Short mmCIF file of C-alpha atoms in Angstrom, two decimals:
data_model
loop_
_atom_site.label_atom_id
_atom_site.label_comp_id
_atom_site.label_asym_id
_atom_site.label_seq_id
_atom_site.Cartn_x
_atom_site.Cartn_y
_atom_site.Cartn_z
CA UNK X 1 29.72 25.04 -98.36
CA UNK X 2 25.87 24.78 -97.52
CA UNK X 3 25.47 25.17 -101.72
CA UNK X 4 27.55 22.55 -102.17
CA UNK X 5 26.24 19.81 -99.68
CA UNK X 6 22.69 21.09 -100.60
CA UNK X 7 23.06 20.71 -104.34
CA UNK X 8 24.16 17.09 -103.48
CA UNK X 9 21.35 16.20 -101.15
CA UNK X 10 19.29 17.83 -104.40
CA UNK X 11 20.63 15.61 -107.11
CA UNK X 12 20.81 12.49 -104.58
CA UNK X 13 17.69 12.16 -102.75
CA UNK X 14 14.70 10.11 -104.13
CA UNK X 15 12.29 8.24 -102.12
CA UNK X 16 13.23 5.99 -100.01
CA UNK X 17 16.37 6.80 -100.55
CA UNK X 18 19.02 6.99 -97.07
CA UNK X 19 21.52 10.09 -97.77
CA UNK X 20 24.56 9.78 -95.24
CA UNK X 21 27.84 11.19 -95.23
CA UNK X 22 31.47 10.93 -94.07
CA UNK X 23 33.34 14.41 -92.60
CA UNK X 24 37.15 14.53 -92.62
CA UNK X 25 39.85 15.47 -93.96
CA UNK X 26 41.93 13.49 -97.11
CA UNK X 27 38.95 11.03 -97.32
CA UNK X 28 39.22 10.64 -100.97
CA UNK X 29 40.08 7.23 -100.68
CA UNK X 30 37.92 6.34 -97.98
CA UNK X 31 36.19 2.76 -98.78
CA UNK X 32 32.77 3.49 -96.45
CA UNK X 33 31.06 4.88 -99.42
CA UNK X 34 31.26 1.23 -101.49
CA UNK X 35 30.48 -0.47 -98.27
CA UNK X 36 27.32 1.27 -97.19
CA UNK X 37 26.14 1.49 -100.46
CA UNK X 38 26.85 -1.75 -101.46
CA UNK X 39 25.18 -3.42 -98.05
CA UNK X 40 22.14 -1.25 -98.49
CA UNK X 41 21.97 -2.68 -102.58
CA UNK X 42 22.18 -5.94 -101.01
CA UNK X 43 19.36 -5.80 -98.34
CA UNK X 44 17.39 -4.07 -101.22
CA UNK X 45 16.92 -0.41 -100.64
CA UNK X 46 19.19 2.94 -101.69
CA UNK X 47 22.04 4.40 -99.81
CA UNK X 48 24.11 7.76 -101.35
CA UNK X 49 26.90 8.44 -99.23
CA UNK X 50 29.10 11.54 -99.82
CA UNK X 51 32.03 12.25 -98.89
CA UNK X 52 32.51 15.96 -97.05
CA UNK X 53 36.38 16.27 -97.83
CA UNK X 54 37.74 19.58 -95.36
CA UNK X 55 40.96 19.10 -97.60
CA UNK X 56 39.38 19.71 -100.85
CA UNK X 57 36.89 22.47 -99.11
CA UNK X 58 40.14 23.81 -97.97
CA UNK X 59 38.51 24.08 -94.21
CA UNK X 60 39.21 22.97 -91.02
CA UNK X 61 37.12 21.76 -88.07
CA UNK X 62 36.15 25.58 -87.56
CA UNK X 63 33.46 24.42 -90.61
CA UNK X 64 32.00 21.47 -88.36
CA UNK X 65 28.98 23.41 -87.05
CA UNK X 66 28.17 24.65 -90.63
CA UNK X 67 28.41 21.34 -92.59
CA UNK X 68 26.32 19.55 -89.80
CA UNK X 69 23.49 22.09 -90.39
CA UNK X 70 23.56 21.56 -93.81
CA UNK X 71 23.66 17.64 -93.46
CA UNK X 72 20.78 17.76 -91.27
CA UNK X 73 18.49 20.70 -93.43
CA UNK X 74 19.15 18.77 -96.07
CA UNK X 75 17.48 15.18 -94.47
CA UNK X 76 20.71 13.41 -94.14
CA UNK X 77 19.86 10.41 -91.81
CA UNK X 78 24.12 11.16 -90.26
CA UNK X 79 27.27 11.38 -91.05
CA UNK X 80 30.51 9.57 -90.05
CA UNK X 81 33.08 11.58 -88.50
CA UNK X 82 36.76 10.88 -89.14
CA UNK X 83 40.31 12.72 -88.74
CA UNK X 84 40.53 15.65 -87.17
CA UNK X 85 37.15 15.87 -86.03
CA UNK X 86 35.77 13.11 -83.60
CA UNK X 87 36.60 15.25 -80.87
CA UNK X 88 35.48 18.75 -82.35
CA UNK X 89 32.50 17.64 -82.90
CA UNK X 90 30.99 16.90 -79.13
CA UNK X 91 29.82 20.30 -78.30
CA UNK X 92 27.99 20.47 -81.55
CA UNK X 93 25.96 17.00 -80.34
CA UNK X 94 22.41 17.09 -78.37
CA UNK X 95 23.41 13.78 -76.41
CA UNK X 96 26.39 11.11 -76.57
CA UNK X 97 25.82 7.25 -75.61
CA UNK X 98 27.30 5.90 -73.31
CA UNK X 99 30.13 4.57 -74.61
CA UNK X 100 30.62 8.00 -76.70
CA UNK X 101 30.79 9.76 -74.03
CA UNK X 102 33.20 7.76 -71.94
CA UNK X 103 35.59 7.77 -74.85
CA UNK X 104 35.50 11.41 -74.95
CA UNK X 105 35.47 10.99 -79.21
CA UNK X 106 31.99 10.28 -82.01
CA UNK X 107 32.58 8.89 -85.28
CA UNK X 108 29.04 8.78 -86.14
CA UNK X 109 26.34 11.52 -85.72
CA UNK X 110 22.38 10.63 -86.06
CA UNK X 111 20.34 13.15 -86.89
CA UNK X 112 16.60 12.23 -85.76
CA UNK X 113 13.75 14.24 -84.12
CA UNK X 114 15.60 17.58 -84.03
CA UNK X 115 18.81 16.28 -82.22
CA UNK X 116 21.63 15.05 -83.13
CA UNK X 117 23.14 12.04 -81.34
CA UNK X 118 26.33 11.14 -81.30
CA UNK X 119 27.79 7.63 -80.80
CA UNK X 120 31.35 5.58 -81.39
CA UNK X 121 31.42 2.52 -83.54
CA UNK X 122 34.92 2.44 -83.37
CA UNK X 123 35.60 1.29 -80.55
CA UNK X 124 33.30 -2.21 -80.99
CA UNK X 125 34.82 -1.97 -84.91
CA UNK X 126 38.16 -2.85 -82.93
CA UNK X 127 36.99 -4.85 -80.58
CA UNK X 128 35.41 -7.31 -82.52
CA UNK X 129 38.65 -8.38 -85.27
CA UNK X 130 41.07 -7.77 -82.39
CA UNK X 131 38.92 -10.54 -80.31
CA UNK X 132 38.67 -12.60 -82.95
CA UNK X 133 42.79 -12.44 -83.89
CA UNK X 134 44.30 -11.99 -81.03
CA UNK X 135 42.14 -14.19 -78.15
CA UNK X 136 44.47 -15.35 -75.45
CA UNK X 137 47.75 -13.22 -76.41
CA UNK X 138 49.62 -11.59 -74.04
CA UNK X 139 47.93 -8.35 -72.87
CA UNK X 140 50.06 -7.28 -69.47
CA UNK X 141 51.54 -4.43 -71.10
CA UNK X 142 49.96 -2.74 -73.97
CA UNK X 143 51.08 0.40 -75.93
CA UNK X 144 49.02 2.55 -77.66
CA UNK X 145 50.43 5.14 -80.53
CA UNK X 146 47.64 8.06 -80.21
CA UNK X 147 45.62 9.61 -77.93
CA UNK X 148 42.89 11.16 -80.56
CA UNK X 149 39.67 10.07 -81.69
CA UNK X 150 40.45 7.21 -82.72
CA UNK X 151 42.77 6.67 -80.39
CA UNK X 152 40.64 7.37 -77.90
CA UNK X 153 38.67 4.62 -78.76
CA UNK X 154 40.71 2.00 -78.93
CA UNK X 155 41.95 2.39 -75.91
CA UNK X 156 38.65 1.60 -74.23
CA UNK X 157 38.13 -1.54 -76.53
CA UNK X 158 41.66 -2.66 -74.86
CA UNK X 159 40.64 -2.09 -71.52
CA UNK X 160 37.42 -3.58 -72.33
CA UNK X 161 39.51 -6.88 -74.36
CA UNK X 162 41.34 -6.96 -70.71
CA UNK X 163 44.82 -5.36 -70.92
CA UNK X 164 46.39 -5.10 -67.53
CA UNK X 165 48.34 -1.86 -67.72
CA UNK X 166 48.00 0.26 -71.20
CA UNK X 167 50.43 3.02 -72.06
CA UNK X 168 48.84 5.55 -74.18
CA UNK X 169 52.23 7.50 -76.07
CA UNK X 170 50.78 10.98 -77.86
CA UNK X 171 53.17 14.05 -78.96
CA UNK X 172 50.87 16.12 -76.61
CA UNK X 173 51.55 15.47 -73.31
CA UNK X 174 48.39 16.85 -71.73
CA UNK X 175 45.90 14.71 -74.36
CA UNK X 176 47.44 11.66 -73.73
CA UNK X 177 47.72 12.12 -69.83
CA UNK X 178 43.63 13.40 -69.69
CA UNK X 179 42.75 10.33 -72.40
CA UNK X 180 44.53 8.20 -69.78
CA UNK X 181 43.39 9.83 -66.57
CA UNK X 182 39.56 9.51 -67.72
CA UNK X 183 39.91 5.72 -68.72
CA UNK X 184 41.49 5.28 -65.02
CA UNK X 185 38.60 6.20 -63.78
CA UNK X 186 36.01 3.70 -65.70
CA UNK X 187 38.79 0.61 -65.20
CA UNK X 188 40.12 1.31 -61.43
CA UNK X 189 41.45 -2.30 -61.55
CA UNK X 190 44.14 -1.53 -64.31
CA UNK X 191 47.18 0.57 -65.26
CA UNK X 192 46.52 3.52 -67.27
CA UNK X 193 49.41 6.28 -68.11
CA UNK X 194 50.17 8.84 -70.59
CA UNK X 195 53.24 9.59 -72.14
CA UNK X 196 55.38 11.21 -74.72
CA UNK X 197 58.33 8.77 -74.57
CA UNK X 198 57.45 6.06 -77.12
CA UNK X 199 61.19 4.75 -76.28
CA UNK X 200 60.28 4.13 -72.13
CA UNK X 201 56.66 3.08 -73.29
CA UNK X 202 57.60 -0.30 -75.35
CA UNK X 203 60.13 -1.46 -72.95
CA UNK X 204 58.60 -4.40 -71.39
CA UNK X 205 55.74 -3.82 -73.73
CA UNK X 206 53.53 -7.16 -75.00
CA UNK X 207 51.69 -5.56 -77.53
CA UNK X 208 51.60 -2.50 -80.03
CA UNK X 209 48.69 -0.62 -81.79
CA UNK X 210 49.05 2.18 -83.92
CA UNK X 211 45.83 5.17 -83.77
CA UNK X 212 47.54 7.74 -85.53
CA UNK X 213 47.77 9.17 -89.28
CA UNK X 214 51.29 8.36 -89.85
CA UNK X 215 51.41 5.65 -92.36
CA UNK X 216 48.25 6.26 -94.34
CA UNK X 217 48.75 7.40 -97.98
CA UNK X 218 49.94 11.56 -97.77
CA UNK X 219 51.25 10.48 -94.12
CA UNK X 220 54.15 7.94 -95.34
CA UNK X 221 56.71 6.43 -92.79
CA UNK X 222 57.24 4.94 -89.67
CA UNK X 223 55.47 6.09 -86.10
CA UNK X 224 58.41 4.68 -84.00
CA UNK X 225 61.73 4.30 -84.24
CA UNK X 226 62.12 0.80 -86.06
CA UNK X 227 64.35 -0.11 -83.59
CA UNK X 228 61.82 -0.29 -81.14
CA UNK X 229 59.62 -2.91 -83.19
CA UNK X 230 61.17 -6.75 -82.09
CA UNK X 231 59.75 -10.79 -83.05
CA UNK X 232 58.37 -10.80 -79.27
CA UNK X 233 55.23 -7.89 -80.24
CA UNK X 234 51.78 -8.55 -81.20
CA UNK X 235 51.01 -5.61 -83.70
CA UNK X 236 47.52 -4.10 -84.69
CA UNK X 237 46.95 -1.11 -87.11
CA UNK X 238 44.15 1.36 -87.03
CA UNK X 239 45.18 2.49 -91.27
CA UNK X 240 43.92 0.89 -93.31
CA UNK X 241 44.53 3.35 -96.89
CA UNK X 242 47.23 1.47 -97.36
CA UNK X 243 46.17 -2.04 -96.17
CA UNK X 244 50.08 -2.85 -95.71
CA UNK X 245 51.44 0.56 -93.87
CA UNK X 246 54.92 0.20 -93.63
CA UNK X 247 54.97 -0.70 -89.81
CA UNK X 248 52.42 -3.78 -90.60
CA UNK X 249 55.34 -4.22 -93.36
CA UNK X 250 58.28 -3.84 -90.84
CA UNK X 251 56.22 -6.05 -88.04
CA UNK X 252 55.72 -9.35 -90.43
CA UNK X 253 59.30 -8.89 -91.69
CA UNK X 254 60.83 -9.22 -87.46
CA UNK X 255 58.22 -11.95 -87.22
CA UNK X 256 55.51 -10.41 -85.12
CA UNK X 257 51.64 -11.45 -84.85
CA UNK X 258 49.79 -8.63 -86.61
CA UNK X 259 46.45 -7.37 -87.46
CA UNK X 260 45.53 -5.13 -90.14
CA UNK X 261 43.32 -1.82 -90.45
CA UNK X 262 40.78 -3.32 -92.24
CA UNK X 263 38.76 -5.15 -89.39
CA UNK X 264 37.91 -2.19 -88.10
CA UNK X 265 36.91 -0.41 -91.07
CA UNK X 266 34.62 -3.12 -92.02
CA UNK X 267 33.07 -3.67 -88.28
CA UNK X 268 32.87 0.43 -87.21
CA UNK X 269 30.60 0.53 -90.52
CA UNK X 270 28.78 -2.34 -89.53
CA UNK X 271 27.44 -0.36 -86.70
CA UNK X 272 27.13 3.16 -88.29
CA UNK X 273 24.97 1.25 -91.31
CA UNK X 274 22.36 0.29 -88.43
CA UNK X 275 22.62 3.62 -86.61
CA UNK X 276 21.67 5.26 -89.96
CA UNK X 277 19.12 2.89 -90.84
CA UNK X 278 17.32 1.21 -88.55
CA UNK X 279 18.90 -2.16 -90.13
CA UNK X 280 21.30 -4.72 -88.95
CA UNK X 281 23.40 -4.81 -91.53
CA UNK X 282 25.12 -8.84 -92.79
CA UNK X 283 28.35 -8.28 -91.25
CA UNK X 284 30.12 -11.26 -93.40
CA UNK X 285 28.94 -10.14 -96.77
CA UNK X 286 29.95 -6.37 -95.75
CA UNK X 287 33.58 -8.13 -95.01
CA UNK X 288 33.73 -9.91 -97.80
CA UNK X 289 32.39 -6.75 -99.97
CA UNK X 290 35.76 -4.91 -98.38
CA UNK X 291 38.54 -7.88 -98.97
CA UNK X 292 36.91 -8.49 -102.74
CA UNK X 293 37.25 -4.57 -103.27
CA UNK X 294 41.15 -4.35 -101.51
CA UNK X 295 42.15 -7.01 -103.92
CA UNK X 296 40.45 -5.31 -106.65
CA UNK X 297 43.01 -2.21 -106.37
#
């Protein structure tokens, strides 16, 4: 695995040159490489970004220590961290922002000076479309599919938005009441529970938004009953390989508000590009970069 990331960083690198990379599993079809590459083309300099693909590598997290070492020998600037590793990853990190660590979950890693610094763009990659979509809806009781990494993170961006009382719904019982439990504890003025019962959770619920695999291409179908999904719910995804998952599908069909994936793909790389590069990246162009290349197929 070192061979391989190291014959990469070999055939990439060129000066001035910013190698980064993305760690996960089924990434194949993961748009960050166009956008970082494309954003650094624009602001006139050269990005490689590889995809590290656990699936094809036929490894699990267990390889997370290994493949960071060779990232980092290999003068990688970082690497984004996706499914099933966001929360793996913390005890192989020197330090954690802030808002890392209160999230419990990293999706990007820095490597600079000898350490390796881990940080969450996801959570402001939500926050910002879900502001801009969804200002002044109804946020008294919110439910949230998944308590993982990304999960994890949304959560605190709707805490931080201002949801009243957020019900966090995971198959385990324990992650979902310790994701909740934690978050209590940095918003004492709200409501925040864990469950497994996703039937209990939307009754009375305002607003929906899905943080787990199901839906994204080699994870088909629904993550609720569709029962459950009525015209009164707003409706925001976290997928966004497919753009239209069927819930998204099944939410505009009952007549519900909804918000797609791709916000937050474009706006978590928005700030991973300046955490790798020292750059603040055009945040329009790298949306319009993302739409242009959806439509494209």
């Amino acid at each position: 695995m070192i061979t391989e990331v190291s014959t990469f960083a070999t055939e990439a690198a060129a000066p001035n040159k910013v190698l980064v990379g993305l760690i996960g599993a089924d990434i194949q079809r993961s748009k960050s490489p166009y956008l970082h590459e494309q954003e650094a083309a624009a602001s006139g300099f050269q990005l490689h970004y590889q995809l590290i693909d656990l699936t094809r590598l036929g490894r699990g997290v267990e390889a997370l220590p290994e493949l960071l070492a060779a990232a980092e020998s290999c003068g990688f600037a970082g690497v984004n961290i996706t499914h099933p590793c966001k929360q793996a990853v913390i005890p192989y990190l020197d330090e954690l922002s802030e808002d890392a660590s209160q999230i419990g979950a990293v999706n990007t890693v820095v490597f600079r000076n000898g350490k390796r610094y881990g940080h969450n763009t996801d959570w402001s990659g939500f926050a910002e479309p879900f502001r801009r979509h969804f200002a002044g809806d109804d946020l008294h009781r919110v439910v949230l599919l998944g308590a993982g990494g990304a999960g994890s993170a949304v959560a605190h961006a709707l805490l931080v938005a201002g949801a009243r009382e957020l019900v966090i719904v995971d198959q385990d019982a324990a992650r979902a009441a310790g994701l909740a439990a934690r978050l209590q504890g940095f918003f004492a003025d709200r409501q925040v529970h864990g469950t497994t019962d996703v039937q209990a959770a939307m009754q009375g619920a305002s607003g929906l938004v899905h943080a787990t695999p199901t839906g994204m291409y080699g994870h088909p179908g629904l993550p609720l009953p569709a029962a459950l999904i009525h015209g009164g719910l707003w409706v925001a995804e976290v997928v966004y390989f497919p753009l239209e998952t069927e819930l998204l599908q099944l939410a505009r069909e009952r007549g519900c508000r909804v918000l797609d994936g791709g916000g937050m793909a474009v706006w978590q790389a928005v700030g991973a590009f300046a955490l790798f590069t020292g750059r603040e990246p055009d945040s329009q162009r790298m949306e319009q970069h993302f739409r242009s290349m959806i439509a494209a197929g």
